Amino acid sequence: MRPTGATTAGMSGRGRVQWLTVGLLGWMAAVHGVEERPPSAPPVRLGQPGAAAPETPEAALELLRQAAEDALQTVLGAPAADVLAQRQQRKALEAQQRELVQRQAKQFEQLLQPLLRSELELVRHACGDLPEAARHEVLVAGRAAIESLAEDAAARQMNGGMNVAEVDPRAGLHRVIAAAVAPHVPADRLAAYRREDQARLERRAAVARQRIVAKLDEQLELSATQREAILADLRSGWQPSWIRELDDRGGLVVNNHPPAPDYAEERIVPHLDETQRSVWHAWCRAAGSRMLGQRARWHFDGPGLPPDPWWEHP
Amino acid sequence: MAFVAGLVGAACPSASRAEDDRVESSEDAAAGVARDANLVDLGANFDANVFDQRGDGWMLRGNVVRRRVNGQPTPAVEPGESPTISRGRRVGAARLDRIARICTLADEQRRALELAIESDVRELAAAIDAERRRYAGVTVNMSDQEGQRRWHQFQQDVQRCRRRIEELFESGSLFAGVLALTLDDSQRERLDTEIASRRSFLWSTMVATVLLKVDDAVGLDAEQHRLVEEALLAREPRLRLDESARRSNAHAEQMLVYSTLADVDAAPLQAALSERQWRALATLMNQGRAMRSWLEQQGLVERPAEAP
């Protein structure tokens, strides 16, 4: 809808507003159809002091278009066309990012398959026979958990700012499998499965403690008595986060040292002699774990167990 | 093969060039540079490989060949003390300190052991320096067959030197002989206990660490884990405890544990594991078995003393 053949000459103020409103509606309806303003025409601003009223509907439309663009620019902080381009670019980047995350998640899924199989093996050992329908349910739940854990880890890794080390695939998988198994087994069987999981967690903590002491021994030449004392002290004051020692697989060397387990300093230093303390402090300054941050607990080697038909094809 | 190419010389050739480095006519320069990319001065790479690498690790600094003025001889090896002596003394001093901490040595005992260390180190240095001399100024072209053959020979000779360094103070050395004669019964007992304790601790750490991976891969329950762990701990190898052997090598440790597992009585384990678990574990054991000669090169374990 475009006003045609009219001018604003001789119109009252009210008439001019009506005419401008009609013009605005017309511009909104057919904003892309408006002819380009001749390059020579000076820009006209609505409400500019001393600005002449538009002489033609085209000029009025131009005036309105310009006013709308000005208003948009004020709101958006940039020309509308630029904002639109930026939005499209952002959407394209987001789509690209989503694709990358999905691709990475697929890789993580493969990495986690052996973990699922070994967890199911543990269920089979601890819980004994399970009805066919229950087996299917547990398997489906396990696969979904792997998918979700992989997606979570991939998103954390690819999107930045989120720590992939916070994803604990073992714990996440066990939680889901235990919940899926629970309705189908007697309480004592479920308790046996939970005990096995607990024993596995304790084994991991014990190995982490032993690795801390082994690392100290390598750097500080501990005596047998010192090794025992530090192990005992680590055990009595154990913090779950110290399991991070398992992340150090020996490859990381900082300033010619392996990362020092300084997070457990208060359990270590009292057992060192003076010379060892001085070496310890120098080591912490050069390669303290606190300063290095935590890495992901994603070390799964090898293909693991073959697929179990008992679960796969009940 | 872990292969590290240090390109320090290539990165700033002008900085590393001496007065007598410049040489050929300008028209040969481009061809010379291309040819030099494949030339390796084995003598210049000898010490880095003998002392700083282990097992099948090799360091090859490229482009360290000095292009010589025609007719001029290869520069002689720098005069002065052999680097083997300082390195050997350092290992010996660390070992002596450890013994002194455990046994509280008398001055005469310390002096006798220091002399034995010096003697062993000098004997080692003579042997290694003889090898080094054989490679002084020897440049090979890695892109031709003869160069490859010499490189292969170089690797074998370096491996032999590494082995001598690893065995420097082990049985058969003067140090080992003097130590046995010098310590009194009480000192010897303390030392043996401490060494055995450290060795057992180290082995149990390796076993526990590797079994974590087996846990993930095979899904062991607590009883199965206990059986496998006990079987491994009962077959403790004579791990080297010296600084040269104690640089962490996770892959070699893993293979050592799998290889040891391959030697345990399989029947009780097989009976305790499911068929699928046993198959997965057997795959790991086979990996360890296949790596035995490689493991020997890693120097984690002392070699048994040769029969007289």
PDB file of C-alpha atoms in Angstrom, chain A residues 114-115 118 121-122 124-125 170 196 199-200 203-204 207 210-211 213-214 217-218 220-224 227 231 246 249-250 273 299-301 304-309, chain B residues 94 98 101 194 197-198 200-202 204-205 208-209 212-213 215-225 241 246-248 250 253-254 272-274 276-277 279-280:
ATOM      1  CA  PRO A 114      35.219 -50.858  26.542  1.00  0.00           C
ATOM      2  CA  LEU A 115      34.155 -49.160  29.759  1.00  0.00           C
ATOM      3  CA  SER A 118      33.567 -54.037  31.528  1.00  0.00           C
ATOM      4  CA  GLU A 121      30.709 -57.760  32.943  1.00  0.00           C
ATOM      5  CA  LEU A 122      30.840 -56.651  36.552  1.00  0.00           C
ATOM      6  CA  ARG A 124      26.862 -60.081  35.293  1.00  0.00           C
ATOM      7  CA  HIS A 125      29.371 -61.329  37.858  1.00  0.00           C
ATOM      8  CA  ARG A 170      33.216 -44.306  35.274  1.00  0.00           C
ATOM      9  CA  GLU A 196      32.319 -54.207  43.801  1.00  0.00           C
ATOM     10  CA  ALA A 199      36.088 -51.758  46.007  1.00  0.00           C
ATOM     11  CA  ARG A 200      37.084 -50.534  42.564  1.00  0.00           C
ATOM     12  CA  ARG A 203      41.604 -49.595  44.529  1.00  0.00           C
ATOM     13  CA  ARG A 204      41.904 -46.471  42.430  1.00  0.00           C
ATOM     14  CA  VAL A 207      46.958 -46.703  43.515  1.00  0.00           C
ATOM     15  CA  GLN A 210      51.046 -45.326  45.981  1.00  0.00           C
ATOM     16  CA  ARG A 211      51.910 -43.362  42.866  1.00  0.00           C
ATOM     17  CA  VAL A 213      54.758 -41.937  47.190  1.00  0.00           C
ATOM     18  CA  ALA A 214      56.580 -43.556  44.264  1.00  0.00           C
ATOM     19  CA  ASP A 217      60.665 -41.684  46.260  1.00  0.00           C
ATOM     20  CA  GLU A 218      62.037 -41.087  42.789  1.00  0.00           C
ATOM     21  CA  LEU A 220      63.618 -37.458  47.168  1.00  0.00           C
ATOM     22  CA  GLU A 221      65.059 -40.925  47.843  1.00  0.00           C
ATOM     23  CA  LEU A 222      62.757 -41.816  50.721  1.00  0.00           C
ATOM     24  CA  SER A 223      63.593 -44.498  53.245  1.00  0.00           C
ATOM     25  CA  ALA A 224      61.254 -47.448  53.706  1.00  0.00           C
ATOM     26  CA  ARG A 227      57.374 -44.343  52.434  1.00  0.00           C
ATOM     27  CA  LEU A 231      51.335 -43.656  52.703  1.00  0.00           C
ATOM     28  CA  LEU A 246      46.305 -41.070  38.239  1.00  0.00           C
ATOM     29  CA  ARG A 249      50.989 -41.067  33.248  1.00  0.00           C
ATOM     30  CA  GLY A 250      54.632 -40.071  33.319  1.00  0.00           C
ATOM     31  CA  ASP A 273      64.240 -34.512  56.445  1.00  0.00           C
ATOM     32  CA  HIS A 299      42.735 -42.978  29.788  1.00  0.00           C
ATOM     33  CA  PHE A 300      41.238 -46.142  28.411  1.00  0.00           C
ATOM     34  CA  ASP A 301      43.618 -48.470  26.673  1.00  0.00           C
ATOM     35  CA  GLY A 304      38.852 -54.359  26.167  1.00  0.00           C
ATOM     36  CA  LEU A 305      36.345 -57.173  26.310  1.00  0.00           C
ATOM     37  CA  PRO A 306      34.712 -58.582  23.199  1.00  0.00           C
ATOM     38  CA  PRO A 307      30.964 -57.896  22.947  1.00  0.00           C
ATOM     39  CA  ASP A 308      28.971 -60.255  25.135  1.00  0.00           C
ATOM     40  CA  PRO A 309      26.073 -61.994  23.343  1.00  0.00           C
TER      41      PRO A 309
ATOM     42  CA  ALA B  94      74.338 -40.765  44.111  1.00  0.00           C
ATOM     43  CA  ARG B  98      72.180 -43.616  49.236  1.00  0.00           C
ATOM     44  CA  ARG B 101      72.289 -42.784  54.387  1.00  0.00           C
ATOM     45  CA  GLU B 194      66.331 -51.199  52.087  1.00  0.00           C
ATOM     46  CA  SER B 197      61.975 -52.743  50.141  1.00  0.00           C
ATOM     47  CA  ARG B 198      62.443 -50.099  47.461  1.00  0.00           C
ATOM     48  CA  SER B 200      59.210 -54.279  46.057  1.00  0.00           C
ATOM     49  CA  PHE B 201      57.555 -50.908  46.449  1.00  0.00           C
ATOM     50  CA  LEU B 202      58.436 -49.949  42.917  1.00  0.00           C
ATOM     51  CA  SER B 204      53.935 -53.132  43.507  1.00  0.00           C
ATOM     52  CA  THR B 205      53.338 -49.602  42.204  1.00  0.00           C
ATOM     53  CA  ALA B 208      48.831 -51.655  40.778  1.00  0.00           C
ATOM     54  CA  THR B 209      49.024 -49.000  38.076  1.00  0.00           C
ATOM     55  CA  LEU B 212      43.923 -50.191  36.902  1.00  0.00           C
ATOM     56  CA  LYS B 213      44.014 -50.385  33.134  1.00  0.00           C
ATOM     57  CA  ASP B 215      40.228 -53.139  35.555  1.00  0.00           C
ATOM     58  CA  ASP B 216      38.913 -50.775  32.913  1.00  0.00           C
ATOM     59  CA  ALA B 217      39.512 -53.168  30.064  1.00  0.00           C
ATOM     60  CA  VAL B 218      38.435 -56.461  31.583  1.00  0.00           C
ATOM     61  CA  GLY B 219      36.069 -55.510  34.426  1.00  0.00           C
ATOM     62  CA  LEU B 220      37.751 -57.462  37.233  1.00  0.00           C
ATOM     63  CA  ASP B 221      35.890 -57.993  40.461  1.00  0.00           C
ATOM     64  CA  ALA B 222      37.714 -57.695  43.778  1.00  0.00           C
ATOM     65  CA  GLU B 223      38.549 -61.401  44.038  1.00  0.00           C
ATOM     66  CA  GLN B 224      39.820 -61.624  40.468  1.00  0.00           C
ATOM     67  CA  HIS B 225      41.894 -58.509  41.026  1.00  0.00           C
ATOM     68  CA  LEU B 241      66.984 -48.644  41.092  1.00  0.00           C
ATOM     69  CA  ARG B 246      64.287 -44.753  37.133  1.00  0.00           C
ATOM     70  CA  ARG B 247      63.149 -42.266  34.583  1.00  0.00           C
ATOM     71  CA  SER B 248      59.464 -42.997  34.236  1.00  0.00           C
ATOM     72  CA  ALA B 250      54.905 -45.913  31.472  1.00  0.00           C
ATOM     73  CA  GLU B 253      56.394 -50.644  32.747  1.00  0.00           C
ATOM     74  CA  GLN B 254      53.051 -51.730  31.321  1.00  0.00           C
ATOM     75  CA  ALA B 272      38.615 -67.404  38.081  1.00  0.00           C
ATOM     76  CA  LEU B 273      37.916 -65.323  34.983  1.00  0.00           C
ATOM     77  CA  SER B 274      35.080 -65.556  32.504  1.00  0.00           C
ATOM     78  CA  ARG B 276      35.670 -63.294  27.635  1.00  0.00           C
ATOM     79  CA  GLN B 277      37.839 -61.848  30.395  1.00  0.00           C
ATOM     80  CA  ARG B 279      40.581 -63.862  26.165  1.00  0.00           C
ATOM     81  CA  ALA B 280      41.047 -60.126  26.751  1.00  0.00           C
TER      82      ALA B 280
END
